[in-house]
Coordinates of C-alpha atoms and ligand atoms in Angstrom, one line a residue:
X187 CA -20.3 0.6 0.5
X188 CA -21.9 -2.2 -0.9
X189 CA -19.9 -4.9 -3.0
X190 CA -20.6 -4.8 -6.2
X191 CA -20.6 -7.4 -9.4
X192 CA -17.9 -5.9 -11.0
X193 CA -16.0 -8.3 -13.1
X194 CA -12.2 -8.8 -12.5
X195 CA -11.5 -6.9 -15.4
X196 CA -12.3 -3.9 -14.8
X197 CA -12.4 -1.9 -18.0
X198 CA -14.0 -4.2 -21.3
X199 CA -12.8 -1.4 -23.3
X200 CA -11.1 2.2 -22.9
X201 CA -13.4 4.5 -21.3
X202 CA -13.9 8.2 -21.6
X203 CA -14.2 9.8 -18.3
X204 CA -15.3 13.6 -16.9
X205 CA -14.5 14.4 -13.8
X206 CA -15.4 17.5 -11.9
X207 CA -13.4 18.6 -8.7
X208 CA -15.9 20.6 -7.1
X209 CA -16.6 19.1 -3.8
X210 CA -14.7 16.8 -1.7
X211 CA -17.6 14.5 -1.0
X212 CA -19.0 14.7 -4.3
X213 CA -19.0 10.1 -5.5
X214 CA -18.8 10.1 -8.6
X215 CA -21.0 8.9 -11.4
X216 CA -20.4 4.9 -12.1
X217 CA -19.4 4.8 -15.5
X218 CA -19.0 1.6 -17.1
X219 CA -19.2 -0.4 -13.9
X220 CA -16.6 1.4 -12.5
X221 CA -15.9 3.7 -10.1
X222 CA -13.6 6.5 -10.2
X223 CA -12.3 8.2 -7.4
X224 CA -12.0 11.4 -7.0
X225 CA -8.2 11.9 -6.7
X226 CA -7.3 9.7 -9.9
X227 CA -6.7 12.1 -12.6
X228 CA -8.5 9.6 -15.6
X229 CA -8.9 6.0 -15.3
X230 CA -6.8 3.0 -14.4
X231 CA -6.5 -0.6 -15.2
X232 CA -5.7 -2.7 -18.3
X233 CA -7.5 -1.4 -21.5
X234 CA -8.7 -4.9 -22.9
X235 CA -9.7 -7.6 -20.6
X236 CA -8.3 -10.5 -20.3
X237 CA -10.9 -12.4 -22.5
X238 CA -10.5 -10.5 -25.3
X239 CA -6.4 -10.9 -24.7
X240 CA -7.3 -14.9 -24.2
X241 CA -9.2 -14.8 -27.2
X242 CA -6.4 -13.7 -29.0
X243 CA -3.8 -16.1 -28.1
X244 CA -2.4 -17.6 -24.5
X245 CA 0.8 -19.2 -23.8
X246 CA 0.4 -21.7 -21.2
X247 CA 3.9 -22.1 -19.6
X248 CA 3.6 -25.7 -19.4
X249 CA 3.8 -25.7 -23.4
X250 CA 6.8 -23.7 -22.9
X251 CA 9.0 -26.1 -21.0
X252 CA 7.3 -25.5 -17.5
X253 CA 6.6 -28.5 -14.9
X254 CA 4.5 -28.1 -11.9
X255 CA 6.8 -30.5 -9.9
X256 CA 7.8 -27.9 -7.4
X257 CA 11.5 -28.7 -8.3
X258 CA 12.1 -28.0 -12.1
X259 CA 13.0 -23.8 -12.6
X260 CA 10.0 -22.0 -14.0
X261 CA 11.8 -19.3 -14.8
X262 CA 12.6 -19.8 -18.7
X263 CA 9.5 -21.4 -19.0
X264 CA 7.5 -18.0 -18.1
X265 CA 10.1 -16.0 -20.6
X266 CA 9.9 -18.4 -23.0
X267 CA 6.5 -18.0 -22.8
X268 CA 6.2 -14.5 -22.5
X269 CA 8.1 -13.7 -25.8
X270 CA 5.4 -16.2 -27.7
X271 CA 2.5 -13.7 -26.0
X272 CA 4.1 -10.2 -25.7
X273 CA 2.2 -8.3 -28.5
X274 CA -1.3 -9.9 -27.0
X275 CA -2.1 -12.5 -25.1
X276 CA -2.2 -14.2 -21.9
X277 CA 0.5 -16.1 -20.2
X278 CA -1.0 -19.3 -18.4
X279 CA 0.5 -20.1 -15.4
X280 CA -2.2 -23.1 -14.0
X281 CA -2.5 -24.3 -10.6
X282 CA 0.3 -26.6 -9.3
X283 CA 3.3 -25.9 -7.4
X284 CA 6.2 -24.5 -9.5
X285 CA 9.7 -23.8 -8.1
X286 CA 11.8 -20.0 -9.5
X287 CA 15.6 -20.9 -9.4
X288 CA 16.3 -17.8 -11.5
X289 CA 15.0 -14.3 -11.9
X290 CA 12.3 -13.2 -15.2
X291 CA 12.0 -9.8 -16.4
X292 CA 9.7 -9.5 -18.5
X293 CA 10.0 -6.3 -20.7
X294 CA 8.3 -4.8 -23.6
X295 CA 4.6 -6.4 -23.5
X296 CA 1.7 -5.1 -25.3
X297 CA -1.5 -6.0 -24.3
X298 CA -0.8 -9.2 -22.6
X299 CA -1.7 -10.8 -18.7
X300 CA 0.2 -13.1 -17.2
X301 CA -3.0 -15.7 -15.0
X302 CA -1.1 -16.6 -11.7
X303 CA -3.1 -19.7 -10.9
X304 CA -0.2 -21.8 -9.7
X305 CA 2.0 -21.5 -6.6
X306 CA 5.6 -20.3 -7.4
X307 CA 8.2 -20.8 -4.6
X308 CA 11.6 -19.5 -4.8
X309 CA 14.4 -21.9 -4.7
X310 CA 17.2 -19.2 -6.0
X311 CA 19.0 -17.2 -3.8
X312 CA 20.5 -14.2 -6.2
X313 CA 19.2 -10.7 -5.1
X314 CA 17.4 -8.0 -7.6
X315 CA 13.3 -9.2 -8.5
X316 CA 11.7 -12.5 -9.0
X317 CA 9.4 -11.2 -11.1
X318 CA 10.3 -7.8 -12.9
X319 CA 7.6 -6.0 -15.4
X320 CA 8.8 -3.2 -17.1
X321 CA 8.2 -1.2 -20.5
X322 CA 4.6 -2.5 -20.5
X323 CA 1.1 -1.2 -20.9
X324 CA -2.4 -2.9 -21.2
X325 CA -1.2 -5.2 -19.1
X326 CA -2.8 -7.6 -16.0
X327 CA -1.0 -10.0 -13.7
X328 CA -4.0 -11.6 -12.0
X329 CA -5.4 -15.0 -10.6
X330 CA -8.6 -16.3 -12.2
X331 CA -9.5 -18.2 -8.6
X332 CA -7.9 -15.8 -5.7
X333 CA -5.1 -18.8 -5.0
X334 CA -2.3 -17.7 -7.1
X335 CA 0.3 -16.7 -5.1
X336 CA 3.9 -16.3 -4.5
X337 CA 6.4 -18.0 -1.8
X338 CA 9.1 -16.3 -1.3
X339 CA 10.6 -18.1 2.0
X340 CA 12.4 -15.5 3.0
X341 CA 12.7 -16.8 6.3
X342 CA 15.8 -18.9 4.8
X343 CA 17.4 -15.5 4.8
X344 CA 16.0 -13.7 7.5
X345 CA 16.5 -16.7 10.0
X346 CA 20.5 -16.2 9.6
X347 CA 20.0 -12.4 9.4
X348 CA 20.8 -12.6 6.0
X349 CA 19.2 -9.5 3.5
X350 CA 20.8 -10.0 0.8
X351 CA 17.8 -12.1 -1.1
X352 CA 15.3 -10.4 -4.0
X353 CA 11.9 -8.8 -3.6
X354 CA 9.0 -10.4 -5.2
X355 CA 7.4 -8.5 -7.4
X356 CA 8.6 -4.9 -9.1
X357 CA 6.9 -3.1 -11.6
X358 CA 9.1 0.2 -14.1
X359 CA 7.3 2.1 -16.2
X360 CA 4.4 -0.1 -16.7
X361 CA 1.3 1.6 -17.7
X362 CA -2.6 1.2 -17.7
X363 CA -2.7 -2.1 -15.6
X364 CA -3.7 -4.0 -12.8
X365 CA -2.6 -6.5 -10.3
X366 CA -5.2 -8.2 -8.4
X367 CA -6.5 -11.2 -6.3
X368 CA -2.9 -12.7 -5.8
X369 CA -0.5 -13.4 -2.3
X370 CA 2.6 -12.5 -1.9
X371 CA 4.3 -14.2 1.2
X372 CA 7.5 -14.3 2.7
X373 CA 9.6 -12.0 0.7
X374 CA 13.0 -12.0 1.1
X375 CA 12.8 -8.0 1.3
X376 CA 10.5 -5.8 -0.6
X377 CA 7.1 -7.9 -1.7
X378 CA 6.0 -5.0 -4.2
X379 CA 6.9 -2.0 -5.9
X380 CA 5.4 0.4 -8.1
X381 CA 8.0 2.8 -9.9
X382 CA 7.2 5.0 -12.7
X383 CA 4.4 3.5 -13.5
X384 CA 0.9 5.1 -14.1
X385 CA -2.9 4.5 -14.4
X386 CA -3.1 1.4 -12.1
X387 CA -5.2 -0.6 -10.2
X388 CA -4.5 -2.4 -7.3
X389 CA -6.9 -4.8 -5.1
X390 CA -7.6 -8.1 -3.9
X391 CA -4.0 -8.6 -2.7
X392 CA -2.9 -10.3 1.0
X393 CA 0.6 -10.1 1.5
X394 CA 2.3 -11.7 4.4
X395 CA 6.0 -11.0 5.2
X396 CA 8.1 -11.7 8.3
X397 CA 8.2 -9.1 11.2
X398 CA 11.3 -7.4 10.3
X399 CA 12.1 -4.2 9.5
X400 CA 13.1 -3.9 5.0
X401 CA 10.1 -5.9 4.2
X402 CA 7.9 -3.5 2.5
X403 CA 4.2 -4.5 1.9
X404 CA 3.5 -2.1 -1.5
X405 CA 5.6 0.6 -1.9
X406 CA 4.8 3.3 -5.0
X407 CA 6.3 6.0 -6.8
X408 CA 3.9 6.8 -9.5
X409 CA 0.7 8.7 -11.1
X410 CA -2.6 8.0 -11.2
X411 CA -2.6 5.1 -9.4
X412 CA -6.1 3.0 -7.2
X413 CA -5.1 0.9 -4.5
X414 CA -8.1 -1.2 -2.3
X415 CA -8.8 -3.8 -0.5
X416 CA -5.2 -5.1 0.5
X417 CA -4.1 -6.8 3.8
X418 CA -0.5 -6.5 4.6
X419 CA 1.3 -8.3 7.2
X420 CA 4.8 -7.9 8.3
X421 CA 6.9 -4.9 9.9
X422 CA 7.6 -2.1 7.8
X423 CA 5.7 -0.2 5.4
X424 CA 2.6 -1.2 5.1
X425 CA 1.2 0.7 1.7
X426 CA 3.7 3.7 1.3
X427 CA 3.9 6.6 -1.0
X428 CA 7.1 7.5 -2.1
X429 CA 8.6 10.0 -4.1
X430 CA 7.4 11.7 -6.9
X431 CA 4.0 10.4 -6.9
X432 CA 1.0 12.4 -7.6
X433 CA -3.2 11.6 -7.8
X434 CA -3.0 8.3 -5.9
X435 CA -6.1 6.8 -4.1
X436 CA -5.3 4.3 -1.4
X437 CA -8.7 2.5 0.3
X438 CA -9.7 -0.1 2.5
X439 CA -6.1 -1.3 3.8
X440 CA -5.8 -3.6 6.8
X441 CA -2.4 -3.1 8.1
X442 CA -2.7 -6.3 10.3
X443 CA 0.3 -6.2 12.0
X444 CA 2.3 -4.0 9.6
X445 CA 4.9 -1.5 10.2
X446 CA 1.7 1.0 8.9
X447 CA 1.1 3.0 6.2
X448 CA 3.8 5.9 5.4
X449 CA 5.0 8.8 3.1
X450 CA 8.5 8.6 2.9
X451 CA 11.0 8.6 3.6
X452 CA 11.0 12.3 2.0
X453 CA 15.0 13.3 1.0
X454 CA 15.6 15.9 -1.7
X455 CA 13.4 17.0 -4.7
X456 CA 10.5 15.4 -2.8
X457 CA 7.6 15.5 -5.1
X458 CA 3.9 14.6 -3.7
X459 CA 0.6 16.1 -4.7
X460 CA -2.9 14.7 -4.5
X461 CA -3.5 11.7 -2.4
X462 CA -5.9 10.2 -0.4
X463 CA -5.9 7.5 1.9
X464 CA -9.4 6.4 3.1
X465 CA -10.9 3.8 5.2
X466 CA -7.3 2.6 7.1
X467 CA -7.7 -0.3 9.2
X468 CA -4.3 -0.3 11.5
X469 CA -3.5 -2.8 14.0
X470 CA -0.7 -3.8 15.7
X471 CA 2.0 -1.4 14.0
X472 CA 4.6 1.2 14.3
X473 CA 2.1 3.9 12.9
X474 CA -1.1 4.5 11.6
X475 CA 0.4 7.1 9.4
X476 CA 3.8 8.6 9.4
X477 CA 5.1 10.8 7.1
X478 CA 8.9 10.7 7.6
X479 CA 11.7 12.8 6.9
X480 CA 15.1 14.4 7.7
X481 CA 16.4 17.1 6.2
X482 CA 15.7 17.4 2.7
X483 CA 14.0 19.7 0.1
X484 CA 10.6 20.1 -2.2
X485 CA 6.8 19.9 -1.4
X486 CA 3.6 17.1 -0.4
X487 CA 0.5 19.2 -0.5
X488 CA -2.8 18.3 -1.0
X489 CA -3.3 15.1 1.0
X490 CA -6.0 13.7 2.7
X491 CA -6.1 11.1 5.6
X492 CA -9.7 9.9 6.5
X493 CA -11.7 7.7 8.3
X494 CA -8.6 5.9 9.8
X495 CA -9.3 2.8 13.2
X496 CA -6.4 2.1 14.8
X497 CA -5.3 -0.1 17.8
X498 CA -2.6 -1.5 19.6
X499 CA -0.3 0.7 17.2
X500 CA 2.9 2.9 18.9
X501 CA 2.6 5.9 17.4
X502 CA -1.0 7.0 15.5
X503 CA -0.6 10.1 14.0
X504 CA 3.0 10.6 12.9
X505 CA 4.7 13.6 11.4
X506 CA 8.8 13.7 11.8
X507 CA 10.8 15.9 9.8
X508 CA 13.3 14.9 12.6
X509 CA 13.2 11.5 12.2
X510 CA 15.7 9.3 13.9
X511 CA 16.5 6.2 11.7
X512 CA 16.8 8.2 8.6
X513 CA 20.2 9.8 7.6
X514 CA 19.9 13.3 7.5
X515 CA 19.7 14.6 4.4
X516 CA 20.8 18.1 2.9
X517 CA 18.3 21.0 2.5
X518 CA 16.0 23.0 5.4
X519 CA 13.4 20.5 4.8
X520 CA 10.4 19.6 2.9
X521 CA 7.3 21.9 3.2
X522 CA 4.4 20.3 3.8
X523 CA 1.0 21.9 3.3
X524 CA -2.8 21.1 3.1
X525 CA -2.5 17.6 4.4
X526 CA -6.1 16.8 6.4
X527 CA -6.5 14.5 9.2
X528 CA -10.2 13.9 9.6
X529 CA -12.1 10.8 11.7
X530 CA -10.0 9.0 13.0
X531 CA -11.0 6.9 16.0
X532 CA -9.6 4.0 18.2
X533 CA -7.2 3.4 20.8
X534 CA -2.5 3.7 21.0
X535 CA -0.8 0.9 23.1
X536 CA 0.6 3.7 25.4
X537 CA -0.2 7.4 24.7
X538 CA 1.9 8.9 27.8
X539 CA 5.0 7.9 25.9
X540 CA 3.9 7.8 22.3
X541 CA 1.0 10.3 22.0
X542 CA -1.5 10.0 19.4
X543 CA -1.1 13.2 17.4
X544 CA 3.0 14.2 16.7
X545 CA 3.4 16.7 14.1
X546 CA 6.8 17.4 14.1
X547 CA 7.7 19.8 11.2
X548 CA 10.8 21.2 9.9
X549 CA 11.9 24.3 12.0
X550 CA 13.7 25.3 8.3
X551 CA 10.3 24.8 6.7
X552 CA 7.3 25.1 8.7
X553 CA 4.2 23.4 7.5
X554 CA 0.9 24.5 7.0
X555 CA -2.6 24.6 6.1
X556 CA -2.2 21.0 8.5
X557 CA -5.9 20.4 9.7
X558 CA -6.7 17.9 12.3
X559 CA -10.5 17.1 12.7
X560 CA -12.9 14.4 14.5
X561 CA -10.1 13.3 16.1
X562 CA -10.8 10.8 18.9
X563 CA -8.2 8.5 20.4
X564 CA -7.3 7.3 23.4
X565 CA -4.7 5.4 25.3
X566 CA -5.0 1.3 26.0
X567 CA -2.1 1.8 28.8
X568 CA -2.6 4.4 31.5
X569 CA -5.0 6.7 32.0
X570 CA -3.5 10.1 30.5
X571 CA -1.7 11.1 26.2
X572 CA -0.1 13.4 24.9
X573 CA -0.2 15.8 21.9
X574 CA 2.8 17.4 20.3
X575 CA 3.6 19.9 17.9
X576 CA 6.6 21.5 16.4
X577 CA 6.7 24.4 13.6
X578 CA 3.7 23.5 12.4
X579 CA 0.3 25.7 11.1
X580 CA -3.4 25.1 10.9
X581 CA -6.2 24.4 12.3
X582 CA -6.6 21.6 15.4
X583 CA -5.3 20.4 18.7
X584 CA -1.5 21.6 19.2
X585 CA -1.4 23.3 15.6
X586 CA -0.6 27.0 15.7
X587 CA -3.2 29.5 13.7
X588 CA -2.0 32.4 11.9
X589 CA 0.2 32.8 9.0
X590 CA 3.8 33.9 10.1
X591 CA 4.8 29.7 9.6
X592 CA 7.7 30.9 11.7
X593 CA 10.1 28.2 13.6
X594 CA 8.9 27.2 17.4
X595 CA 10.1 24.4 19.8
X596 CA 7.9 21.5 20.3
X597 CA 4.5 22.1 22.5
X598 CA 3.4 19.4 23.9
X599 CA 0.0 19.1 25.8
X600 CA -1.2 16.1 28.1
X601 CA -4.6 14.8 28.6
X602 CA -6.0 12.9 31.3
X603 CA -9.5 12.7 30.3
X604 CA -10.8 10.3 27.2
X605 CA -12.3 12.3 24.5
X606 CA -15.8 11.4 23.4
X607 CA -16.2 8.8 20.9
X608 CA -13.1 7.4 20.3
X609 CA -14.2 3.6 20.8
X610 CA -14.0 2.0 17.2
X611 CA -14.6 -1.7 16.1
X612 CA -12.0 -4.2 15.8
X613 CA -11.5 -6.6 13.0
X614 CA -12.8 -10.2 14.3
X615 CA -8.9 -11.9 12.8
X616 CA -6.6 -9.3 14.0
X617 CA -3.3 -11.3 13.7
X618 CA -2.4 -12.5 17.7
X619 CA 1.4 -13.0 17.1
X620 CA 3.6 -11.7 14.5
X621 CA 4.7 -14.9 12.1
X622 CA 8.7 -14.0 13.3
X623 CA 11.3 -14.7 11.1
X624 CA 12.5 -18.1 11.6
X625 CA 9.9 -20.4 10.1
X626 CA 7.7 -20.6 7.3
X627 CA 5.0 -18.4 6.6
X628 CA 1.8 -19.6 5.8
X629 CA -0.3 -18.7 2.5
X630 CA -3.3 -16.5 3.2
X631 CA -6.5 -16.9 1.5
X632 CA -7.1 -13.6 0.3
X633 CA -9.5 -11.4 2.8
X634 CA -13.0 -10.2 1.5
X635 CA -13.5 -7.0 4.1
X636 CA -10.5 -5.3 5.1
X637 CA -12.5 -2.3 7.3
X638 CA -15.0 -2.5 9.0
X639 CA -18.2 -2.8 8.2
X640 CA -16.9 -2.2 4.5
X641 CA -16.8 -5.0 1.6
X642 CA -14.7 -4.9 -1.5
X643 CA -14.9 -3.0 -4.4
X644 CA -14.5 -6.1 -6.3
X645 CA -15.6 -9.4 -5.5
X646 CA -13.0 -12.0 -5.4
X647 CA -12.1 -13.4 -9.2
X648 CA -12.2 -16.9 -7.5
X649 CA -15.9 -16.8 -6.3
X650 CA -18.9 -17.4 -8.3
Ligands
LIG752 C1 -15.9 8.0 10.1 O1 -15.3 6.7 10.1 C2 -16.2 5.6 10.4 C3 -15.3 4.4 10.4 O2 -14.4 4.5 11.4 C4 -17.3 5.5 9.4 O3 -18.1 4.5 9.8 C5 -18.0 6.9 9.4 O4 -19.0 6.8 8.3 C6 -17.1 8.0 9.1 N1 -17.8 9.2 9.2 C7 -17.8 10.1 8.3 C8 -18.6 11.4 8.6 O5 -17.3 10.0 7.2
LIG753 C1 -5.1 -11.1 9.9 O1 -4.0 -12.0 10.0 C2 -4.4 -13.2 10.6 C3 -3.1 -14.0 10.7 O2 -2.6 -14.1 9.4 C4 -5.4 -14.0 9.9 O3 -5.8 -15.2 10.5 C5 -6.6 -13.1 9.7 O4 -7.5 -13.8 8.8 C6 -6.2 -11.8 9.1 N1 -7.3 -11.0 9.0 C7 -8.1 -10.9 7.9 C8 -9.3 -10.1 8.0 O5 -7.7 -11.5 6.9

């Protein structure tokens, strides 16, 4: 896929979109310069671009009270100047360093954007979100030249094994938007969350956290929601569905040295339909994909996992309805069913001892309709992997045929031959060492491929 000249704004004005679910493969028509993906059930995005909200008014923070000293608290400053731009219109923040003593929430916008240009560190230590965007639609919290970011130096916390700081970034029940070319570094815990929200898009984004465990990359639990071309970097979930979510399209990720990407964990009620990740880039991480569970109750169906590289990773392919370091949960389990595996190549760290396909389902709720196909991995340690499967139906490797989807022990099959075709590129700036958790973490400059041999979507707002 060629990168295209798509303007950062991605929708000049609402578009009307058919979509026709005939074939998997079937690429849709461009419509308006943009591409919709199969899995999204209408468009995403903000509905006016930021021009046209620029046009009508913008509240640059620095008229607001703001100072880009690095010391002074931007935080009333952005609310101040939020209220002045709520029902339409941009809120500036310009380049310079600014320094967040307290917490914004900024609640109730209207067509509005809030134009990161600046870098904002946190200075205050109080838990909850930095930056909290609820009740909002039309809405776009970008960076006009790919520099904006957020600092979070959570390494302050992390280095006295202190979790008890905020996340970055969380978004509730905002609708029709989209977050793009910005960093997000160093959270204290969670970098950012989507929850409840719907029709979004999601791109152009490095985040870079400390390699610990509770430092989610981008976690969401939404609708209709386009995620691409995002680099994450730290030890836990790389890009995550959570639940309920339903039509979400996840493409081009670079989990460079990540915990990996993830559904879960699953508990009761789970609720997933329709997703699709595509074009994974995994390196150095717990998992290429896991989806995680313990117990629990409800359904994921209809998921696709495609064209996945991974190296150096523990585990690859990861299904555990037993899983370990979740709390087990009451109900016979969640079924899952019609979840595809299809080309994936590269190579595990050690496939003897963590093989490259586990599928692990719930003896209480055996899942099917589980297909595993161009699958071709092999082991970087040794010379011999294992598969594994447990009560699970479908078509591939250790998955049982038929439709009884009764209960059996784990079957576990080694190999001692390579498969054919499993060799896969590497990414030239695979991260060498993880960034710890005891000193500052660098600002990225946001990536422009993030698999390989594929550019972005969209072209860095920053370049000209
Ligand atoms: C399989 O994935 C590779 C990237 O690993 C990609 O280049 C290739 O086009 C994919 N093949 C198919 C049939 O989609
Ligand atoms: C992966 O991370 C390393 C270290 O942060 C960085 O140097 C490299 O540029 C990243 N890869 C890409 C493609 O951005």
């Amino acid at each position: 896929m060629a990168p295209n000249a798509m303007s950062p704004g991605r929708l000049g004005s609402a578009v009307t979109i058919s979509i026709s679910f005939a074939l998997p493969n079937t690429t849709f028509p461009t419509i308006s310069s943009k591409r919709v993906e199969r899995q999204l059930s209408g468009s995403v995005g903000p509905l006016t671009s930021h021009a046209t909200k620029a046009a009508k008014k913008t509240c640059n923070v620095l008229s607001y009270g703001g100072v880009a000293d690095g010391k002074t608290d931007i935080g009333p400053a952005i609310t101040s100047a939020f209220t002045a731009c709520k029902s339409g219109g941009v809120v500036i923040i310009p380049s310079g360093n600014y320094a967040l003593g307290t917490w914004v929430t900024l609640s109730g916008g209207n067509a509005w954007a809030l134009q990161l240009d600046g870098i904002i560190t946190r200075t205050g230590t109080s838990g909850g979100n930095m930056i909290f965007i609820e009740h909002s639609t039309d809405f776009e919290l970008f960076s006009s030249t790919s520099k904006g970011a957020v600092q979070g130096l959570g390494y302050e916390f992390h280095a006295k094994g202190d979790t008890s700081g905020p996340r970055i970034l969380r978004m509730y029940e905002v609708s029709d938007f989209s977050v793009h070319d910005i960093a997000l570094v160093d959270s204290p815990l969670f970098h950012f969350s989507m929850d409840t929200c719907s029709n979004g898009e999601v791109y152009n984004i490095a985040i870079r956290g400390g390699d610990m465990g509770g430092l989610d990359g981008i976690d969401i639990w939404s609708t209709n929601i386009w995620v691409h071309d995002v680099m994450v970097t730290n030890k836990d979930e790389c890009v995550t569905v959570k639940s309920p979510a339903s039509n979400i399209m996840i493409e081009s990720v670079y989990c460079n040295w990540s915990g990996g990407c993830a559904l879960g964990s699953l508990g009761a009620d789970t609720d997933i339909s329709s997703v699709v990740y595509k074009n994974v880039y995994t390196w150095s991480s717990n998992q290429m994909m896991m989806i995680k569970s313990n117990g629990g109750s409800g359904t994921v169906s209809d998921v696709t996992f495609e064209n996945f590289i991974g190296h150096g990773n523990a585990y690859s392919l990861d299904i555990d309805q037993y899983w370990a370091s979740m709390k087990a949960v009451d109900g016979d389990g969640v079924q899952l069913s019609d979840i595809t595996f299809h080309n994936w190549t590269g190579t595990e760290s050690y496939g003897l001892q963590r093989g490259p396909i586990k599928v692990i389902c719930a003896d209480g709720a055996p899942c099917h309709g589980i297909t595993i196909s161009d699958f071709s991995m092999w082991t970087e340690e040794g010379s011999a992997q294992w598969y594994s499967c447990e009560s699970a139906y479908g078509d591939g490797f250790c998955l049982k045929s038929g439709s009884s989807y009764e209960s059996y022990a784990a079957s576990t099959t080694t190999v001692s031959a390579a498969p054919t075709g499993y060799a896969a590129p590497t990414m030239a700036a695979d991260l060498k060492e993880a960034f710890g958790t005891t000193a500052s973490i660098p600002i990225p400059a946001i990536p422009t491929s993030f698999f390989p041999g594929v550019g972005p979507f969209s072209r860095l707002a920053g370049s000209s």
